């Protein structure tokens, strides 16, 4: 995993971060990012990143509603700590362009013996 720490500045005290979240039992993932929102303009976080902490408040294990409330009450300056899987972090890996490596299957004419004679 890669840990990403970034500073985001909201447009105003009452405005949001420009992200939507997806929660699975105490884990909170960024589902989508508005390109023109504070997080989108920052450019360091990606859809699929797990939100671990904001302004020193740990989010791991919190329920979704509590996290939404915490995010709504944040001041203009926000420090966000996220983690992302290294598989997602490597943006240059495009599965569709990967060439499968096929090993030729070795055929043997000899019967395989699993039991001692």
CSV table of N, CA and C in Angstrom, one decimal:
chain,number,residue,atom,x,y,z
A,1,UNK,N,0.8,-1.2,0.0
A,1,UNK,CA,0.0,0.0,0.0
A,1,UNK,C,0.9,1.2,0.0
A,2,UNK,N,0.3,2.3,-0.6
A,2,UNK,CA,1.0,3.6,-0.6
A,2,UNK,C,0.2,4.5,0.2
A,3,UNK,N,0.8,5.3,1.1
A,3,UNK,CA,0.1,6.3,1.9
A,3,UNK,C,0.3,7.7,1.3
A,4,UNK,N,-0.9,8.4,1.1
A,4,UNK,CA,-0.8,9.7,0.5
A,4,UNK,C,-1.3,10.7,1.5
A,5,UNK,N,-0.5,11.7,1.8
A,5,UNK,CA,-0.9,12.8,2.7
A,5,UNK,C,-1.0,14.1,1.8
A,6,UNK,N,-2.1,14.8,1.9
A,6,UNK,CA,-2.2,16.0,1.0
A,6,UNK,C,-3.0,17.0,1.8
A,7,UNK,N,-2.7,18.3,1.4
A,7,UNK,CA,-3.4,19.4,2.0
A,7,UNK,C,-4.4,19.9,0.9
A,8,UNK,N,-5.7,20.0,1.3
A,8,UNK,CA,-6.7,20.5,0.4
A,8,UNK,C,-7.3,21.8,1.0
A,9,UNK,N,-7.6,22.8,0.2
A,9,UNK,CA,-8.2,24.0,0.6
A,9,UNK,C,-9.6,24.1,0.0
A,10,UNK,N,-10.7,24.1,0.9
A,10,UNK,CA,-12.0,24.2,0.4
A,10,UNK,C,-12.3,25.6,-0.1
A,11,UNK,N,-13.3,25.8,-0.9
A,11,UNK,CA,-13.6,27.1,-1.4
A,11,UNK,C,-14.2,28.0,-0.4
A,12,UNK,N,-14.9,27.5,0.6
A,12,UNK,CA,-15.4,28.3,1.7
A,12,UNK,C,-15.7,27.3,2.9
A,13,UNK,N,-15.9,27.9,4.1
A,13,UNK,CA,-16.1,27.1,5.3
A,13,UNK,C,-17.3,26.1,5.1
A,14,UNK,N,-18.3,26.5,4.4
A,14,UNK,CA,-19.5,25.7,4.3
A,14,UNK,C,-19.5,24.8,3.0
A,15,UNK,N,-18.6,24.9,2.1
A,15,UNK,CA,-18.6,24.1,0.9
A,15,UNK,C,-17.9,22.8,1.2
A,16,UNK,N,-18.1,21.8,0.3
A,16,UNK,CA,-17.6,20.4,0.5
A,16,UNK,C,-16.2,20.3,-0.1
A,17,UNK,N,-15.8,19.0,-0.1
A,17,UNK,CA,-14.5,18.6,-0.7
A,17,UNK,C,-14.6,18.2,-2.2
A,18,UNK,N,-15.9,18.0,-2.6
A,18,UNK,CA,-16.1,17.6,-4.0
A,18,UNK,C,-15.8,16.1,-4.2
A,19,UNK,N,-16.1,15.3,-3.2
A,19,UNK,CA,-16.0,13.8,-3.4
A,19,UNK,C,-17.2,13.1,-2.9
A,20,UNK,N,-17.4,11.9,-3.4
A,20,UNK,CA,-18.5,11.1,-2.9
A,20,UNK,C,-17.8,9.8,-2.3
A,21,UNK,N,-18.3,9.3,-1.2
A,21,UNK,CA,-17.7,8.2,-0.5
A,21,UNK,C,-18.5,6.9,-0.7
A,22,UNK,N,-17.8,5.8,-0.5
A,22,UNK,CA,-18.4,4.5,-0.5
A,22,UNK,C,-17.8,3.9,0.8
A,23,UNK,N,-18.7,3.3,1.6
A,23,UNK,CA,-18.3,2.7,2.8
A,23,UNK,C,-18.5,1.2,2.9
A,24,UNK,N,-17.5,0.5,3.4
A,24,UNK,CA,-17.7,-0.9,3.7
A,24,UNK,C,-17.1,-1.3,5.0
A,25,UNK,N,-18.0,-1.5,6.0
A,25,UNK,CA,-17.7,-1.9,7.3
A,25,UNK,C,-16.5,-1.2,7.9
A,26,UNK,N,-16.6,0.1,8.2
A,26,UNK,CA,-15.5,0.8,8.8
A,26,UNK,C,-14.4,1.3,7.9
A,27,UNK,N,-14.5,1.1,6.6
A,27,UNK,CA,-13.6,1.6,5.6
A,27,UNK,C,-14.3,2.5,4.7
A,28,UNK,N,-13.7,3.6,4.4
A,28,UNK,CA,-14.3,4.7,3.6
A,28,UNK,C,-13.5,5.0,2.4
A,29,UNK,N,-14.0,4.7,1.2
A,29,UNK,CA,-13.3,4.9,-0.1
A,29,UNK,C,-13.9,6.0,-0.9
A,30,UNK,N,-13.0,6.7,-1.6
A,30,UNK,CA,-13.4,7.8,-2.5
A,30,UNK,C,-14.0,7.1,-3.7
A,31,UNK,N,-15.3,7.3,-3.9
A,31,UNK,CA,-16.0,6.7,-5.0
A,31,UNK,C,-15.8,7.6,-6.3
A,32,UNK,N,-16.0,8.9,-6.1
A,32,UNK,CA,-15.9,9.8,-7.3
A,32,UNK,C,-15.4,11.1,-6.8
A,33,UNK,N,-14.7,11.8,-7.7
A,33,UNK,CA,-14.1,13.1,-7.5
A,33,UNK,C,-14.6,14.1,-8.5
A,34,UNK,N,-15.1,15.2,-8.1
A,34,UNK,CA,-15.5,16.3,-9.0
A,34,UNK,C,-14.2,17.0,-9.5
A,35,UNK,N,-13.9,17.0,-10.8
A,35,UNK,CA,-12.7,17.6,-11.3
A,35,UNK,C,-12.5,19.0,-10.8
A,36,UNK,N,-13.5,19.8,-10.7
A,36,UNK,CA,-13.4,21.2,-10.4
A,36,UNK,C,-13.6,21.5,-8.9
A,37,UNK,N,-13.7,20.4,-8.1
A,37,UNK,CA,-13.8,20.5,-6.6
A,37,UNK,C,-12.5,20.6,-6.0
A,38,UNK,N,-12.4,20.9,-4.7
A,38,UNK,CA,-11.1,21.1,-4.0
A,38,UNK,C,-10.2,19.8,-4.1
A,39,UNK,N,-10.7,18.6,-4.0
A,39,UNK,CA,-9.9,17.4,-4.1
A,39,UNK,C,-9.5,17.2,-5.5
A,40,UNK,N,-10.4,17.4,-6.5
A,40,UNK,CA,-10.1,17.3,-7.9
A,40,UNK,C,-9.0,18.2,-8.3
A,41,UNK,N,-9.0,19.5,-7.9
A,41,UNK,CA,-8.0,20.5,-8.3
A,41,UNK,C,-6.7,20.2,-7.6
A,42,UNK,N,-6.7,19.5,-6.5
A,42,UNK,CA,-5.5,19.2,-5.8
A,42,UNK,C,-4.7,18.1,-6.6
A,43,UNK,N,-5.4,17.2,-7.2
A,43,UNK,CA,-4.9,16.2,-8.1
A,43,UNK,C,-4.1,15.0,-7.5
A,44,UNK,N,-4.0,14.9,-6.2
A,44,UNK,CA,-3.2,13.9,-5.6
A,44,UNK,C,-4.0,12.6,-5.2
A,45,UNK,N,-5.3,12.8,-5.1
A,45,UNK,CA,-6.1,11.6,-4.7
A,45,UNK,C,-6.9,11.1,-5.9
A,46,UNK,N,-7.2,9.8,-5.8
A,46,UNK,CA,-7.9,9.1,-6.9
A,46,UNK,C,-9.1,8.4,-6.4
A,47,UNK,N,-10.0,8.1,-7.3
A,47,UNK,CA,-11.2,7.3,-7.0
A,47,UNK,C,-10.6,5.9,-6.6
A,48,UNK,N,-11.1,5.4,-5.5
A,48,UNK,CA,-10.7,4.1,-5.0
A,48,UNK,C,-9.7,4.2,-3.8
A,49,UNK,N,-9.2,5.4,-3.6
A,49,UNK,CA,-8.3,5.6,-2.4
A,49,UNK,C,-9.2,5.5,-1.2
A,50,UNK,N,-8.6,4.9,-0.1
A,50,UNK,CA,-9.3,4.8,1.2
A,50,UNK,C,-8.9,6.0,2.0
A,51,UNK,N,-9.9,6.7,2.5
A,51,UNK,CA,-9.7,7.8,3.4
A,51,UNK,C,-9.5,7.3,4.8
A,52,UNK,N,-8.3,7.6,5.4
A,52,UNK,CA,-8.0,7.1,6.7
A,52,UNK,C,-8.1,8.1,7.8
A,53,UNK,N,-7.8,9.4,7.4
A,53,UNK,CA,-7.8,10.4,8.5
A,53,UNK,C,-8.0,11.8,7.8
A,54,UNK,N,-8.7,12.7,8.5
A,54,UNK,CA,-8.8,14.1,8.1
A,54,UNK,C,-8.5,15.0,9.3
A,55,UNK,N,-7.6,15.9,9.1
A,55,UNK,CA,-7.3,16.9,10.2
A,55,UNK,C,-7.0,16.2,11.5
A,56,UNK,N,-6.4,15.0,11.5
A,56,UNK,CA,-6.0,14.3,12.7
A,56,UNK,C,-7.2,13.4,13.3
A,57,UNK,N,-8.3,13.4,12.6
A,57,UNK,CA,-9.4,12.6,13.1
A,57,UNK,C,-9.4,11.3,12.3
A,58,UNK,N,-9.2,10.1,13.0
A,58,UNK,CA,-9.1,8.8,12.4
A,58,UNK,C,-10.5,8.4,11.9
A,59,UNK,N,-10.7,7.9,10.7
A,59,UNK,CA,-12.0,7.6,10.1
A,59,UNK,C,-12.1,6.0,10.1
A,60,UNK,N,-11.1,5.3,10.2
A,60,UNK,CA,-11.1,3.9,10.2
A,60,UNK,C,-12.0,3.3,11.3
A,61,UNK,N,-13.0,2.5,11.0
A,61,UNK,CA,-13.9,2.0,12.0
A,61,UNK,C,-15.1,2.8,12.3
A,62,UNK,N,-15.1,4.1,11.8
A,62,UNK,CA,-16.3,4.9,12.0
A,62,UNK,C,-17.4,4.5,11.1
A,63,UNK,N,-18.7,4.8,11.5
A,63,UNK,CA,-19.8,4.5,10.6
A,63,UNK,C,-19.9,5.6,9.5
A,64,UNK,N,-20.6,5.3,8.4
A,64,UNK,CA,-20.6,6.2,7.3
A,64,UNK,C,-21.2,7.5,7.7
A,65,UNK,N,-22.3,7.5,8.4
A,65,UNK,CA,-23.0,8.8,8.8
A,65,UNK,C,-22.1,9.7,9.6
A,66,UNK,N,-21.3,9.1,10.5
A,66,UNK,CA,-20.4,9.9,11.3
A,66,UNK,C,-19.3,10.5,10.5
A,67,UNK,N,-18.8,9.7,9.5
A,67,UNK,CA,-17.7,10.3,8.6
A,67,UNK,C,-18.3,11.4,7.8
A,68,UNK,N,-19.5,11.3,7.3
A,68,UNK,CA,-20.1,12.3,6.5
A,68,UNK,C,-20.2,13.6,7.3
A,69,UNK,N,-20.6,13.5,8.6
A,69,UNK,CA,-20.7,14.6,9.5
A,69,UNK,C,-19.4,15.2,9.8
A,70,UNK,N,-18.4,14.4,10.0
A,70,UNK,CA,-17.0,14.9,10.2
A,70,UNK,C,-16.5,15.7,9.0
A,71,UNK,N,-16.8,15.2,7.8
A,71,UNK,CA,-16.3,15.9,6.6
A,71,UNK,C,-17.1,17.2,6.4
A,72,UNK,N,-18.4,17.2,6.7
A,72,UNK,CA,-19.1,18.5,6.6
A,72,UNK,C,-18.7,19.6,7.5
A,73,UNK,N,-18.1,19.2,8.7
A,73,UNK,CA,-17.7,20.1,9.7
A,73,UNK,C,-16.3,20.6,9.6
A,74,UNK,N,-15.6,20.2,8.5
A,74,UNK,CA,-14.2,20.5,8.4
A,74,UNK,C,-14.0,22.0,8.1
A,75,UNK,N,-12.9,22.6,8.6
A,75,UNK,CA,-12.6,24.0,8.3
A,75,UNK,C,-12.1,24.1,6.8
A,76,UNK,N,-11.7,25.3,6.4
A,76,UNK,CA,-11.3,25.5,5.0
A,76,UNK,C,-10.0,24.7,4.7
A,77,UNK,N,-9.1,24.6,5.6
A,77,UNK,CA,-7.8,23.9,5.3
A,77,UNK,C,-7.9,22.5,5.9
A,78,UNK,N,-7.7,21.5,5.0
A,78,UNK,CA,-7.9,20.1,5.4
A,78,UNK,C,-6.7,19.3,5.0
A,79,UNK,N,-6.2,18.5,6.0
A,79,UNK,CA,-5.1,17.6,5.7
A,79,UNK,C,-5.8,16.2,5.6
A,80,UNK,N,-5.6,15.6,4.5
A,80,UNK,CA,-6.2,14.3,4.2
A,80,UNK,C,-5.2,13.2,4.1
A,81,UNK,N,-5.4,12.1,4.8
A,81,UNK,CA,-4.5,11.0,4.7
A,81,UNK,C,-5.3,9.8,4.1
A,82,UNK,N,-4.7,9.3,3.0
A,82,UNK,CA,-5.4,8.1,2.3
A,82,UNK,C,-4.4,7.0,2.1
A,83,UNK,N,-4.9,5.9,1.8
A,83,UNK,CA,-4.0,4.8,1.3
A,83,UNK,C,-4.6,4.2,0.1
A,84,UNK,N,-3.7,3.8,-0.8
A,84,UNK,CA,-4.1,3.1,-2.0
A,84,UNK,C,-3.3,1.9,-2.3
A,85,UNK,N,-4.0,1.0,-2.9
A,85,UNK,CA,-3.3,-0.3,-3.3
A,85,UNK,C,-2.3,0.0,-4.3
A,86,UNK,N,-1.1,-0.6,-4.2
A,86,UNK,CA,0.0,-0.3,-5.2
A,86,UNK,C,-0.5,-0.7,-6.6
A,87,UNK,N,-1.5,-1.6,-6.7
A,87,UNK,CA,-2.0,-2.0,-8.1
A,87,UNK,C,-2.7,-0.8,-8.7
A,88,UNK,N,-3.4,0.0,-7.9
A,88,UNK,CA,-4.1,1.1,-8.4
A,88,UNK,C,-3.2,2.3,-8.5
A,89,UNK,N,-2.1,2.4,-7.7
A,89,UNK,CA,-1.2,3.5,-7.7
A,89,UNK,C,-0.5,3.6,-9.1
A,90,UNK,N,-0.2,2.5,-9.7
A,90,UNK,CA,0.6,2.5,-10.9
A,90,UNK,C,-0.4,2.8,-12.1
A,91,UNK,N,-0.5,4.1,-12.4
A,91,UNK,CA,-1.4,4.5,-13.4
A,91,UNK,C,-1.0,4.1,-14.8
A,92,UNK,N,0.2,3.7,-15.0
A,92,UNK,CA,0.7,3.3,-16.3
A,92,UNK,C,0.4,1.9,-16.7
A,93,UNK,N,-0.1,1.1,-15.7
A,93,UNK,CA,-0.5,-0.3,-16.0
A,93,UNK,C,-1.9,-0.3,-16.6
A,94,UNK,N,-2.0,-0.7,-17.8
A,94,UNK,CA,-3.3,-0.8,-18.5
A,94,UNK,C,-3.5,-2.2,-18.8
A,95,UNK,N,-4.4,-2.9,-18.1
A,95,UNK,CA,-4.6,-4.3,-18.3
A,95,UNK,C,-4.9,-4.7,-19.7
A,96,UNK,N,-5.7,-3.8,-20.4
A,96,UNK,CA,-6.1,-4.1,-21.8
A,96,UNK,C,-4.9,-4.1,-22.7
A,97,UNK,N,-3.8,-3.4,-22.4
A,97,UNK,CA,-2.6,-3.4,-23.3
A,97,UNK,C,-1.6,-4.4,-22.9
A,98,UNK,N,-1.8,-5.2,-21.9
A,98,UNK,CA,-0.9,-6.2,-21.4
A,98,UNK,C,-0.9,-7.4,-22.4
A,99,UNK,N,0.3,-7.9,-22.7
A,99,UNK,CA,0.4,-9.0,-23.6
A,99,UNK,C,0.6,-10.3,-22.7
A,100,UNK,N,-0.3,-11.2,-22.8
A,100,UNK,CA,-0.2,-12.4,-22.0
A,100,UNK,C,1.0,-13.3,-22.5
A,101,UNK,N,1.8,-13.8,-21.5
A,101,UNK,CA,2.9,-14.6,-21.8
A,101,UNK,C,2.4,-16.0,-21.7
A,102,UNK,N,2.5,-16.7,-22.8
A,102,UNK,CA,2.0,-18.1,-22.9
A,102,UNK,C,3.1,-19.0,-23.0
A,103,UNK,N,3.2,-19.9,-22.0
A,103,UNK,CA,4.3,-20.9,-22.0
A,103,UNK,C,3.8,-22.1,-22.8
A,104,UNK,N,4.6,-22.7,-23.6
A,104,UNK,CA,4.1,-23.9,-24.3
A,104,UNK,C,4.0,-25.0,-23.3
A,105,UNK,N,2.9,-25.8,-23.5
A,105,UNK,CA,2.7,-26.9,-22.7
A,105,UNK,C,3.6,-28.1,-23.1
A,106,UNK,N,4.3,-28.6,-22.1
A,106,UNK,CA,5.2,-29.7,-22.4
A,106,UNK,C,4.4,-31.0,-22.3
A,107,UNK,N,4.4,-31.8,-23.4
A,107,UNK,CA,3.7,-33.0,-23.4
A,107,UNK,C,4.7,-34.1,-23.2
A,108,UNK,N,4.4,-35.0,-22.3
A,108,UNK,CA,5.3,-36.2,-22.1
A,108,UNK,C,4.5,-37.5,-22.4
A,109,UNK,N,5.2,-38.4,-23.1
A,109,UNK,CA,4.5,-39.6,-23.4
A,109,UNK,C,4.6,-40.6,-22.3
A,110,UNK,N,5.5,-40.4,-21.3
A,110,UNK,CA,5.7,-41.3,-20.3
A,110,UNK,C,4.6,-41.2,-19.2
A,111,UNK,N,4.0,-42.3,-18.8
A,111,UNK,CA,3.0,-42.2,-17.7
A,111,UNK,C,3.6,-41.7,-16.4
A,112,UNK,N,2.9,-40.9,-15.7
A,112,UNK,CA,3.4,-40.4,-14.4
A,112,UNK,C,3.0,-41.4,-13.3
A,113,UNK,N,4.0,-41.7,-12.5
A,113,UNK,CA,3.7,-42.7,-11.4
A,113,UNK,C,3.7,-41.9,-10.1
A,114,UNK,N,2.5,-42.1,-9.4
A,114,UNK,CA,2.4,-41.4,-8.1
A,114,UNK,C,2.6,-42.3,-7.0
A,115,UNK,N,2.5,-43.6,-7.2
A,115,UNK,CA,2.7,-44.6,-6.1
A,115,UNK,C,4.0,-45.3,-6.4
A,116,UNK,N,4.7,-45.6,-5.3
A,116,UNK,CA,6.0,-46.4,-5.5
A,116,UNK,C,5.6,-47.8,-6.1
A,117,UNK,N,6.4,-48.3,-7.0
A,117,UNK,CA,6.1,-49.7,-7.6
A,117,UNK,C,6.2,-50.8,-6.5
